[in-house]
Short mmCIF file of C-alpha atoms in Angstrom, two decimals:
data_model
loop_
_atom_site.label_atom_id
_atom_site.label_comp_id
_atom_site.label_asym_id
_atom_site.label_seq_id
_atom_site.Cartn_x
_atom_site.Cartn_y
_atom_site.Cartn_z
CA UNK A 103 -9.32 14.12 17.87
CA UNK A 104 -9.04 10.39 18.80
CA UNK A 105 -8.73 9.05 22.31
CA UNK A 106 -8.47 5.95 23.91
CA UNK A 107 -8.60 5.54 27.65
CA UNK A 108 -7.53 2.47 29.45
CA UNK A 109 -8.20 2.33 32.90
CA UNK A 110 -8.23 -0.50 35.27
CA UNK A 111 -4.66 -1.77 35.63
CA UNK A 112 -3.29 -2.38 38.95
CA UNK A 113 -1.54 -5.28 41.23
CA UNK A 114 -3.28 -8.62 42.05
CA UNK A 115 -2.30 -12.00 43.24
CA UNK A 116 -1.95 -15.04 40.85
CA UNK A 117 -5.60 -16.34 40.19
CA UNK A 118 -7.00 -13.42 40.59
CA UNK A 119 -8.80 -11.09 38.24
CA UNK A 120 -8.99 -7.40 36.84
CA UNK A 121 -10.77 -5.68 34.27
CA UNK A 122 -9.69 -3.16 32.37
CA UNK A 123 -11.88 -0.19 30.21
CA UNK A 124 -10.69 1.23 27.44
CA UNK A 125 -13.10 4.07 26.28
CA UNK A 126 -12.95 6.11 22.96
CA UNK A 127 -13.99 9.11 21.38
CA UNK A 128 -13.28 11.13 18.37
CA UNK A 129 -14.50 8.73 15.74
CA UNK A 130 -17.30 6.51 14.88
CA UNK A 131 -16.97 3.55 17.11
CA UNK A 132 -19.38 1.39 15.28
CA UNK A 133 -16.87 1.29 12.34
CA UNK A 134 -13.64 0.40 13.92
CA UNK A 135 -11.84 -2.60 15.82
CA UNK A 136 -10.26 -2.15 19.15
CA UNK A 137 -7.57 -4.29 20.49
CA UNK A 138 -5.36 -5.01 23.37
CA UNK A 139 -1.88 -5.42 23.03
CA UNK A 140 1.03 -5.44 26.33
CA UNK A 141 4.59 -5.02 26.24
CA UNK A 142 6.33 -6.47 29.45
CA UNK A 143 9.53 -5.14 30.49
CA UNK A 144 12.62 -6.22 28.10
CA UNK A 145 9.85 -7.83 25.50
CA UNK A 146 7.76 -7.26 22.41
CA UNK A 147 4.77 -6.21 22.27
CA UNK A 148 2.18 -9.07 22.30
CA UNK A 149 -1.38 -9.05 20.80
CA UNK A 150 -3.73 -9.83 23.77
CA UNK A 151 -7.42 -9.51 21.97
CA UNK A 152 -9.66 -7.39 19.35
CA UNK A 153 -13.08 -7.49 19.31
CA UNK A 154 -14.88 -5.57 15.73
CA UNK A 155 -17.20 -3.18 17.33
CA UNK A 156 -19.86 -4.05 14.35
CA UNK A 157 -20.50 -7.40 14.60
CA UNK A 158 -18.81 -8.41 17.67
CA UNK A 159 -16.27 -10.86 16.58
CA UNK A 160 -13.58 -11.23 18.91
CA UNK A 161 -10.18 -12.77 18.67
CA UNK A 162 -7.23 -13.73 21.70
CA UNK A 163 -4.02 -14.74 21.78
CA UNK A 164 -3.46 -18.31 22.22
CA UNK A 165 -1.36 -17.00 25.69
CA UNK A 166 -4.77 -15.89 27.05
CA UNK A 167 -7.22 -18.07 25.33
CA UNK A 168 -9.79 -19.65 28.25
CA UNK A 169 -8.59 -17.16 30.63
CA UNK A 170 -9.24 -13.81 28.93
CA UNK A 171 -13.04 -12.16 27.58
CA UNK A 172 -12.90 -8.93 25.34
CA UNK A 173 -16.46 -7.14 25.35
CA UNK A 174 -17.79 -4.09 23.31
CA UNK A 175 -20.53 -1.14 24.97
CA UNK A 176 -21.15 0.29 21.95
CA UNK A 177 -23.42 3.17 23.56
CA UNK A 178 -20.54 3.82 25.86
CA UNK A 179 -17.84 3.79 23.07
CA UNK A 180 -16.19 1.30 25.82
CA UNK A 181 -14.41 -1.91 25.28
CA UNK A 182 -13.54 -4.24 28.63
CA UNK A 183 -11.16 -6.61 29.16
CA UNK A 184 -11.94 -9.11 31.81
CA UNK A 185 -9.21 -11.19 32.98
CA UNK A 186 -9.31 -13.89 35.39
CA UNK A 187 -6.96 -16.88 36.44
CA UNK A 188 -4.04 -14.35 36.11
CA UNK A 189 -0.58 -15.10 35.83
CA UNK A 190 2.49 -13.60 36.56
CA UNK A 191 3.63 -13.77 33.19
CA UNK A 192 0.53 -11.54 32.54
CA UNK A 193 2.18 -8.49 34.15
CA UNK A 194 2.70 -5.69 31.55
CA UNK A 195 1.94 -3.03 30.68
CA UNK A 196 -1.46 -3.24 28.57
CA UNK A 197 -2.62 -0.94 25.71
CA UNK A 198 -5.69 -0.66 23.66
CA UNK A 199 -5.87 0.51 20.12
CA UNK A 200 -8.34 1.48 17.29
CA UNK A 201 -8.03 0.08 13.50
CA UNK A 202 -10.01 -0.48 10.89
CA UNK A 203 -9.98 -4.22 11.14
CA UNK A 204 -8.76 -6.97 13.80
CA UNK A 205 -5.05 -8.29 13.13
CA UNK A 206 -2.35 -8.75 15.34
CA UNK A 207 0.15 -6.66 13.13
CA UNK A 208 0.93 -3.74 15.29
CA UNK A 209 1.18 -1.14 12.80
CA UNK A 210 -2.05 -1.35 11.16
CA UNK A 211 -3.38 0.56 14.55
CA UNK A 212 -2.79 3.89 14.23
CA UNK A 213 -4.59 5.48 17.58
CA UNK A 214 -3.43 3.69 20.63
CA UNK A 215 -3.85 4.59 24.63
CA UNK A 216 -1.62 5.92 26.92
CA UNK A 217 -1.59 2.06 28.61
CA UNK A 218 -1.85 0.55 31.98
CA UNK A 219 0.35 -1.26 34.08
CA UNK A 220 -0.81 -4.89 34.99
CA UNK A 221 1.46 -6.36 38.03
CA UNK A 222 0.57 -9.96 38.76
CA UNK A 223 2.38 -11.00 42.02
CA UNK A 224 2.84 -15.14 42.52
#
């Protein structure tokens, strides 16, 4: 069975920083993409980032570029999310998926997390 964890939400000040964990299990992380998306209240979701666990390649939105650094612990099936210089406009809800490739076309990713709520207060 496939699981992804995210962990690592909460409520910071503008400027400050967070990371969040997503961790997986159930399939062969080696061969798979993971990627954050977040909804905020009333809006879309947005793709955040997606790193390829096999070669490392990462992607970001351009809302995040500069600000934003997707990672991949293979040997802990774990993908971070470190976010600094945060905005308000960053609060969401935040959710981390597993496809086969990176794209920001939500329906390719069939296995998402249960997600966790960013609050960024100004």
């Amino acid at each position: 069975e496939v699981q992804l964890v995210e962990s690592g939400g909460g409520l910071v000040q503008a400027g400050g920083s967070l990371r969040l964990s997503c961790a997986a299990s159930g399939f062969t992380f080696d061969d798979y993409a993971i990627a954050w998306f977040r909804q905020a209240p009333g809006k879309e979701h947005e793709g955040v980032s997606c790193i390829s666990s096999s070669d490392g390649r990462a992607a970001y939105g351009d809302s995040v570029k500069g600000r934003f650094s997707i990672s991949s612990d293979n040997a802990k099936n774990t993908v971070y999310l470190q976010m600094n210089s945060l905005k308000p406009e960053d609060t969401a809800v935040y959710y981390c998926a597993a496809g086969s490739f990176c794209t920001w076309y939500r329906m390719h990713y069939t296995d998402w997390g249960q997600g966790t709520q960013v609050t960024v207060s100004s």
